[in-house]
Tab-separated table of C-alpha atoms in Angstrom:
chain	number	residue	atom	x	y	z
K	1	MET	CA	43.488	60.178	-94.013
K	2	GLU	CA	47.090	59.590	-94.940
K	3	THR	CA	47.873	58.431	-98.462
K	4	ASN	CA	51.223	56.840	-99.347
K	5	THR	CA	52.408	55.522	-102.614
K	6	LEU	CA	52.729	51.814	-102.933
K	7	LYS	CA	56.303	50.483	-103.294
K	8	GLN	CA	57.399	49.499	-106.739
K	9	ILE	CA	57.138	45.800	-107.317
K	10	ASP	CA	60.473	43.999	-107.676
K	11	ASN	CA	61.532	42.530	-110.996
K	12	PRO	CA	60.546	38.753	-111.457
K	13	PRO	CA	63.320	36.242	-111.492
K	14	LYS	CA	65.615	36.246	-114.606
K	15	LEU	CA	65.622	32.976	-116.496
K	16	MET	CA	69.250	33.069	-117.598
K	17	ASN	CA	70.390	33.618	-114.014
K	18	ALA	CA	68.351	30.520	-112.997
K	19	ILE	CA	69.845	28.380	-115.830
K	20	ILE	CA	73.375	29.476	-115.069
K	21	ALA	CA	72.756	28.805	-111.398
K	22	GLY	CA	71.443	25.309	-112.203
K	23	PHE	CA	74.499	24.400	-114.184
K	24	ASN	CA	76.848	25.718	-111.502
K	25	LEU	CA	74.981	23.889	-108.799
K	26	ILE	CA	75.211	20.539	-110.610
K	27	ALA	CA	78.865	21.100	-111.465
K	28	ASN	CA	79.447	21.351	-107.687
K	29	ASN	CA	77.208	18.395	-106.958
K	30	ILE	CA	78.078	16.110	-109.869
K	31	PHE	CA	76.857	12.953	-108.016
K	32	LEU	CA	73.269	13.867	-108.848
K	33	ILE	CA	73.817	12.867	-112.575
K	34	LEU	CA	74.376	9.291	-111.406
K	35	PHE	CA	70.604	8.709	-111.339
K	36	PRO	CA	69.962	9.224	-115.145
K	37	VAL	CA	73.441	7.655	-115.971
K	38	VAL	CA	72.530	4.381	-114.140
K	39	VAL	CA	69.067	4.230	-115.799
K	40	ASP	CA	70.490	4.742	-119.160
K	41	ILE	CA	73.154	2.172	-118.595
K	42	PHE	CA	70.447	-0.389	-117.536
K	43	ILE	CA	68.425	0.367	-120.639
K	44	TRP	CA	71.595	0.117	-122.829
K	45	LEU	CA	73.208	-2.962	-121.432
K	46	GLY	CA	70.281	-4.690	-119.694
K	47	PRO	CA	67.753	-7.200	-121.063
K	48	ARG	CA	65.373	-6.074	-123.741
K	49	LEU	CA	61.756	-7.110	-122.956
K	50	ARG	CA	59.968	-7.687	-126.235
K	51	LEU	CA	56.222	-7.930	-127.152
K	52	GLN	CA	56.612	-9.098	-130.747
K	53	ASN	CA	55.120	-12.608	-130.121
K	54	VAL	CA	52.195	-11.121	-128.276
K	55	LEU	CA	51.285	-8.162	-130.500
K	56	GLU	CA	51.984	-9.511	-134.028
K	57	PRO	CA	49.349	-12.279	-133.931
K	58	MET	CA	46.816	-9.670	-132.772
K	59	ILE	CA	47.630	-7.371	-135.604
K	60	SER	CA	47.485	-10.284	-138.105
K	61	ARG	CA	44.011	-11.387	-136.889
K	62	ALA	CA	42.743	-7.819	-136.998
K	63	ASN	CA	44.008	-7.409	-140.641
K	64	GLN	CA	42.543	-10.836	-141.721
K	65	THR	CA	39.119	-9.691	-140.378
K	66	LEU	CA	39.329	-6.445	-142.203
K	67	ASN	CA	40.513	-8.125	-145.427
K	68	SER	CA	37.336	-10.217	-145.481
K	69	TYR	CA	35.211	-6.980	-145.804
K	70	ASN	CA	37.290	-4.989	-148.229
K	71	ASN	CA	38.339	-4.890	-151.815
K	72	ALA	CA	41.835	-5.468	-153.440
K	73	GLU	CA	42.955	-1.809	-152.959
K	74	ILE	CA	42.095	-1.660	-149.307
K	75	THR	CA	43.803	-5.092	-148.812
K	76	GLN	CA	47.043	-3.666	-150.275
K	77	LEU	CA	46.783	-0.668	-147.917
K	78	LEU	CA	46.264	-3.040	-144.958
K	79	GLU	CA	49.279	-5.062	-145.885
K	80	SER	CA	51.385	-1.878	-145.901
K	81	ALA	CA	49.947	-0.942	-142.552
K	82	GLN	CA	50.793	-4.367	-141.171
K	83	GLU	CA	54.373	-3.999	-142.268
K	84	ALA	CA	54.561	-0.614	-140.581
K	85	TRP	CA	53.074	-2.135	-137.388
K	86	SER	CA	55.481	-5.018	-137.570
K	87	LEU	CA	58.343	-2.612	-137.645
K	88	LEU	CA	56.954	-0.627	-134.744
K	89	ILE	CA	56.377	-3.648	-132.683
K	90	SER	CA	59.881	-4.958	-133.324
K	91	ARG	CA	61.235	-1.749	-131.677
K	92	ILE	CA	59.099	-1.991	-128.433
K	93	ASN	CA	61.217	-2.556	-125.339
K	94	LEU	CA	59.482	-2.572	-122.009
K	95	THR	CA	62.760	-1.857	-120.255
K	96	ASN	CA	62.280	1.748	-121.326
K	97	SER	CA	59.288	1.870	-118.885
K	98	ILE	CA	61.748	2.543	-116.025
K	99	SER	CA	62.278	6.121	-117.450
K	100	THR	CA	59.197	8.046	-116.440
K	101	PHE	CA	60.371	11.582	-117.364
K	102	PRO	CA	59.112	14.307	-116.822
K	103	LEU	CA	57.880	12.808	-113.592
K	104	GLY	CA	60.905	10.548	-113.197
K	105	ILE	CA	64.358	9.994	-114.479
K	106	PRO	CA	65.260	11.463	-117.897
K	107	SER	CA	66.850	8.947	-120.384
K	108	LEU	CA	68.856	9.375	-123.519
K	109	LEU	CA	68.177	5.872	-124.848
K	110	ALA	CA	64.571	5.295	-123.837
K	111	GLY	CA	62.427	5.071	-126.944
K	112	THR	CA	65.399	4.711	-129.355
K	113	ASP	CA	66.058	1.621	-131.555
K	114	LEU	CA	69.259	0.066	-129.975
K	115	THR	CA	70.943	-2.074	-132.448
K	116	GLY	CA	73.466	-3.417	-130.040
K	117	ASN	CA	75.951	-2.631	-127.233
K	118	PRO	CA	79.694	-2.854	-126.802
K	119	THR	CA	79.480	-6.159	-124.787
K	120	GLY	CA	77.984	-8.018	-127.800
K	121	THR	CA	74.575	-9.187	-128.542
K	122	SER	CA	71.856	-7.888	-126.158
K	123	ILE	CA	69.856	-10.240	-124.163
K	124	SER	CA	66.216	-10.154	-125.488
K	125	TYR	CA	63.271	-11.848	-123.761
K	126	GLU	CA	59.893	-12.304	-125.358
K	127	ILE	CA	57.064	-11.760	-122.907
K	128	PRO	CA	54.679	-14.684	-123.370
K	129	SER	CA	51.420	-13.074	-122.499
K	130	PHE	CA	49.729	-9.666	-122.551
K	131	GLY	CA	48.790	-9.904	-118.935
K	132	LEU	CA	52.328	-10.471	-117.900
K	133	ALA	CA	53.412	-7.493	-120.130
K	134	VAL	CA	50.992	-5.269	-118.183
K	135	VAL	CA	52.392	-6.480	-114.849
K	136	VAL	CA	55.991	-5.850	-116.020
K	137	PHE	CA	55.123	-2.435	-117.276
K	138	ILE	CA	53.478	-1.401	-114.044
K	139	LEU	CA	56.365	-2.781	-111.996
K	140	LEU	CA	59.023	-1.022	-114.082
K	141	THR	CA	56.989	2.233	-114.118
K	142	GLY	CA	56.562	2.034	-110.366
K	143	ILE	CA	60.348	1.481	-109.865
K	144	GLY	CA	61.007	4.418	-112.218
K	145	LEU	CA	58.818	6.711	-110.294
K	146	LEU	CA	60.300	5.609	-107.000
K	147	ILE	CA	63.852	6.236	-108.187
K	148	GLY	CA	62.651	9.534	-109.677
K	149	SER	CA	61.291	10.583	-106.372
K	150	PHE	CA	64.668	10.043	-104.744
K	151	TYR	CA	66.220	11.988	-107.698
K	152	PHE	CA	64.042	14.995	-107.476
K	153	SER	CA	64.277	14.936	-103.600
K	154	ALA	CA	68.006	15.009	-103.855
K	155	ILE	CA	67.863	18.014	-106.377
K	156	ALA	CA	65.388	19.817	-104.138
K	157	LYS	CA	67.591	19.217	-101.133
K	158	THR	CA	70.575	20.704	-102.958
K	159	VAL	CA	68.565	23.742	-104.077
K	160	ARG	CA	67.406	24.358	-100.593
K	161	THR	CA	70.979	23.982	-99.274
K	162	GLU	CA	69.738	22.338	-96.179
K	163	GLN	CA	71.048	19.300	-94.161
K	164	GLU	CA	67.696	17.648	-93.939
K	165	LYS	CA	67.891	13.979	-94.492
K	166	ILE	CA	65.833	12.279	-97.348
K	167	THR	CA	63.762	9.592	-95.473
K	168	LEU	CA	61.579	6.866	-96.849
K	169	SER	CA	58.517	8.442	-95.190
K	170	ILE	CA	59.159	11.736	-97.035
K	171	VAL	CA	59.815	10.046	-100.370
K	172	GLY	CA	56.761	7.884	-99.842
K	173	ARG	CA	54.443	10.961	-99.475
K	174	GLN	CA	56.086	12.572	-102.430
K	175	LEU	CA	55.509	9.346	-104.516
K	176	ILE	CA	51.836	9.354	-103.604
K	177	SER	CA	51.516	12.924	-104.659
K	178	ILE	CA	53.360	12.113	-107.912
K	179	LEU	CA	51.004	9.219	-108.566
K	180	GLY	CA	48.094	11.641	-108.073
K	181	LEU	CA	49.561	14.081	-110.481
K	182	LEU	CA	50.171	11.222	-112.963
K	183	LEU	CA	46.491	10.172	-112.700
K	184	LEU	CA	45.486	13.821	-113.267
K	185	ILE	CA	47.604	14.065	-116.474
K	186	ILE	CA	46.197	10.660	-117.767
K	187	GLY	CA	42.652	12.047	-117.096
K	188	ILE	CA	43.498	15.174	-119.168
K	189	LEU	CA	44.809	12.918	-121.868
K	190	ILE	CA	41.623	10.879	-121.871
K	191	ILE	CA	39.371	13.847	-121.889
K	192	VAL	CA	41.287	15.761	-124.650
K	193	VAL	CA	43.060	13.174	-126.757
K	194	ILE	CA	40.335	10.634	-127.396
K	195	PRO	CA	37.667	13.076	-128.565
K	196	ALA	CA	40.376	14.948	-130.458
K	197	LEU	CA	41.307	11.897	-132.377
K	198	MET	CA	37.793	10.991	-133.212
K	199	ILE	CA	37.064	14.616	-134.471
K	200	VAL	CA	40.404	14.686	-136.428
K	201	SER	CA	39.549	11.342	-138.079
K	202	ILE	CA	36.200	12.697	-139.203
K	203	PHE	CA	37.717	15.783	-140.795
K	204	ALA	CA	40.482	13.672	-142.355
K	205	LEU	CA	37.816	11.899	-144.404
K	206	PHE	CA	36.942	15.166	-146.086
K	207	SER	CA	40.278	17.131	-146.023
K	208	PRO	CA	43.688	16.205	-144.599
K	209	ALA	CA	44.632	19.885	-144.463
K	210	ILE	CA	41.623	20.718	-142.305
K	211	ALA	CA	42.344	17.661	-140.129
K	212	GLN	CA	45.866	19.011	-139.460
K	213	ILE	CA	44.459	22.466	-138.396
K	214	VAL	CA	42.066	20.760	-136.058
K	215	LEU	CA	44.904	18.572	-134.582
K	216	LEU	CA	46.955	21.769	-134.064
K	217	PHE	CA	44.002	23.363	-132.298
K	218	PHE	CA	43.596	20.489	-129.894
K	219	SER	CA	47.372	20.411	-129.286
K	220	PHE	CA	47.170	24.068	-128.221
K	221	ILE	CA	44.314	23.083	-125.833
K	222	PHE	CA	46.312	20.272	-124.340
K	223	ILE	CA	49.315	22.495	-123.772
K	224	TRP	CA	47.127	25.261	-122.305
K	225	LEU	CA	45.725	22.686	-119.800
K	226	LEU	CA	49.173	21.372	-118.829
K	227	ILE	CA	51.182	24.591	-118.486
K	228	PRO	CA	49.432	25.758	-115.239
K	229	ILE	CA	50.527	22.540	-113.522
K	230	VAL	CA	54.123	22.502	-114.895
K	231	PHE	CA	55.614	23.533	-111.548
K	232	THR	CA	53.475	21.017	-109.466
K	233	PRO	CA	56.338	18.520	-109.014
K	234	HIS	CA	58.538	21.409	-107.752
K	235	GLY	CA	56.089	22.173	-104.944
K	236	ILE	CA	55.866	18.493	-104.105
K	237	PHE	CA	59.601	18.047	-103.795
K	238	LEU	CA	60.891	21.476	-102.790
K	239	ASN	CA	58.215	22.457	-100.299
K	240	GLN	CA	56.675	19.045	-99.586
K	241	LEU	CA	53.134	20.170	-100.521
K	242	ASN	CA	50.389	17.718	-101.349
K	243	VAL	CA	49.291	17.471	-105.004
K	244	VAL	CA	46.305	19.818	-104.557
K	245	LYS	CA	48.204	22.592	-102.770
K	246	SER	CA	51.128	22.180	-105.226
K	247	ILE	CA	48.783	22.521	-108.213
K	248	VAL	CA	47.228	25.708	-106.790
K	249	THR	CA	50.672	27.187	-106.064
K	250	SER	CA	51.834	26.377	-109.539
K	251	PHE	CA	48.740	27.922	-110.999
K	252	ARG	CA	49.283	31.153	-109.135
K	253	LEU	CA	52.917	31.325	-109.953
K	254	ILE	CA	52.306	30.662	-113.700
K	255	ARG	CA	49.650	33.303	-113.850
K	256	LEU	CA	52.057	35.866	-112.685
K	257	LEU	CA	55.204	34.643	-114.527
K	258	LEU	CA	53.534	33.336	-117.663
K	259	PRO	CA	55.735	35.097	-120.333
K	260	GLY	CA	58.917	34.381	-118.430
K	261	THR	CA	57.893	30.800	-117.718
K	262	GLY	CA	57.062	30.246	-121.332
K	263	LEU	CA	60.510	31.569	-122.400
K	264	PHE	CA	62.229	29.508	-119.704
K	265	LEU	CA	60.535	26.213	-120.898
K	266	LEU	CA	61.199	27.075	-124.477
K	267	LEU	CA	64.840	27.698	-123.860
K	268	ALA	CA	65.287	24.654	-121.748
K	269	MET	CA	63.674	22.472	-124.516
K	270	LEU	CA	65.963	24.028	-127.227
K	271	ILE	CA	69.110	23.296	-125.141
K	272	ALA	CA	68.017	19.795	-124.226
K	273	GLN	CA	66.674	18.645	-127.645
K	274	GLY	CA	69.529	20.452	-129.502
K	275	LEU	CA	72.259	18.720	-127.572
K	276	ASP	CA	70.308	15.368	-127.775
K	277	ILE	CA	71.219	15.321	-131.442
K	278	LEU	CA	74.921	15.371	-130.493
K	279	TRP	CA	74.475	12.784	-127.778
K	280	HIS	CA	72.742	10.484	-130.267
K	281	SER	CA	75.514	10.748	-132.821
K	282	ALA	CA	77.500	7.730	-131.518
K	283	PRO	CA	76.114	4.246	-132.470
K	284	SER	CA	74.744	2.074	-129.668
K	285	GLY	CA	77.425	-0.518	-130.208
K	286	SER	CA	80.191	1.842	-129.400
K	287	TRP	CA	81.554	2.763	-125.938
K	288	PHE	CA	81.395	6.473	-127.114
K	289	THR	CA	77.627	6.201	-126.269
K	290	LEU	CA	78.752	6.420	-122.680
K	291	ILE	CA	79.944	9.979	-123.248
K	292	GLY	CA	76.516	10.820	-124.687
K	293	ILE	CA	74.797	9.317	-121.632
K	294	ILE	CA	76.976	11.324	-119.264
K	295	GLY	CA	76.477	14.532	-121.319
K	296	HIS	CA	72.791	14.015	-121.456
K	297	ALA	CA	72.579	13.367	-117.716
K	298	PHE	CA	74.558	16.568	-116.863
K	299	ILE	CA	72.444	18.764	-119.214
K	300	TYR	CA	69.042	17.473	-118.136
K	301	THR	CA	69.955	17.425	-114.443
K	302	SER	CA	71.255	20.968	-114.709
K	303	LEU	CA	68.102	22.193	-116.462
K	304	ILE	CA	65.799	20.402	-113.919
K	305	THR	CA	67.829	22.047	-111.150
K	306	ALA	CA	67.457	25.443	-112.909
K	307	SER	CA	63.695	24.977	-112.971
K	308	PHE	CA	63.729	24.261	-109.196
K	309	ILE	CA	65.788	27.457	-108.705
K	310	TYR	CA	63.441	29.443	-110.976
K	311	TYR	CA	60.465	28.107	-109.071
K	312	ARG	CA	61.969	28.975	-105.686
K	313	GLN	CA	62.907	32.546	-106.796
K	314	GLY	CA	59.451	32.982	-108.353
K	315	LEU	CA	57.775	31.901	-104.974
K	316	GLU	CA	60.029	34.394	-103.105
K	317	TRP	CA	59.278	37.141	-105.541
K	318	MET	CA	55.476	36.489	-105.410
K	319	GLU	CA	55.406	36.321	-101.568
K	320	LYS	CA	57.539	39.420	-101.233
K	321	ASN	CA	55.330	41.474	-103.547
K	322	ILE	CA	52.174	40.298	-102.017
K	323	GLN	CA	53.579	41.395	-98.596
K	324	GLN	CA	54.566	44.826	-100.098
K	325	LEU	CA	51.151	45.269	-101.537
K	326	THR	CA	49.427	44.335	-98.276
K	327	GLN	CA	51.519	46.656	-96.302
K	328	GLY	CA	50.943	49.481	-98.868
K	329	LEU	CA	47.168	49.087	-98.882
K	330	SER	CA	47.111	49.047	-95.037
K	331	LYS	CA	49.098	52.305	-94.975
K	332	THR	CA	46.829	53.838	-97.676
K	333	ILE	CA	43.657	52.941	-95.670
K	334	VAL	CA	45.169	54.409	-92.502
């Protein structure tokens, strides 16, 4: 029997090389930033869809019901809570639903309190009913996911450096897979978040400090459940896998590249969130906000592209080493 030593496994992909390659690729294909730029301009200059007339009466009726069963101190707390709810409701803008990041287009202005725009007073429209609000939310979210599918498909095509056309049939299959992934994430949220909030609320009655520890514990559980599927969209758009195969591939890759993947995600978040402070520095009523929108689009598109490059290099590394191990084991047996 002949024995041969197995070949040394190659080094895994380097995160800094992937990030630099992502920025260089977008610098050479700058048109890709148009997706997030257009979405942000729509949120910035477009109509603001409000829910104040729908939600405020609901909050008022709930507070009136609670006031009838409580004493003066609790009544004062409820009044303060109602003021906080009123402030929150006044900032709700369903137009933000078109940004569905991380499964869609990233946006600088989604979720921010826009005080105005350079063209003058923004057009605001109060949605008259809760049912219509649900329909508008689903419609805008669906449009956001569809545009996001084209966005990720264009990035994946650039990373592959192939001339394959982006067709509606391909994007349609990818959109269905993304919807399946979204439902999975919502299921994880329901399974983890709702019981977690109930448990945290019980502990908060006895000790707020213990409640914070329990909340931190459940946050780690939620992150632990989501990290194995972090590269699922990459498999859907880069290799056109269905959602199940993409999840399995992402799980295998994360298991082999977990330390490097964690550092990659952490570095990407630090770059993105750190520069967001700069992009948000201009007031929404100034045209300088457009500079922030363009800068945000370039940074996020580059980081997303870097993640696709890191995923592709990771798959190549994994497949190459599996092949080397298989060949080495076959020679050892012989």
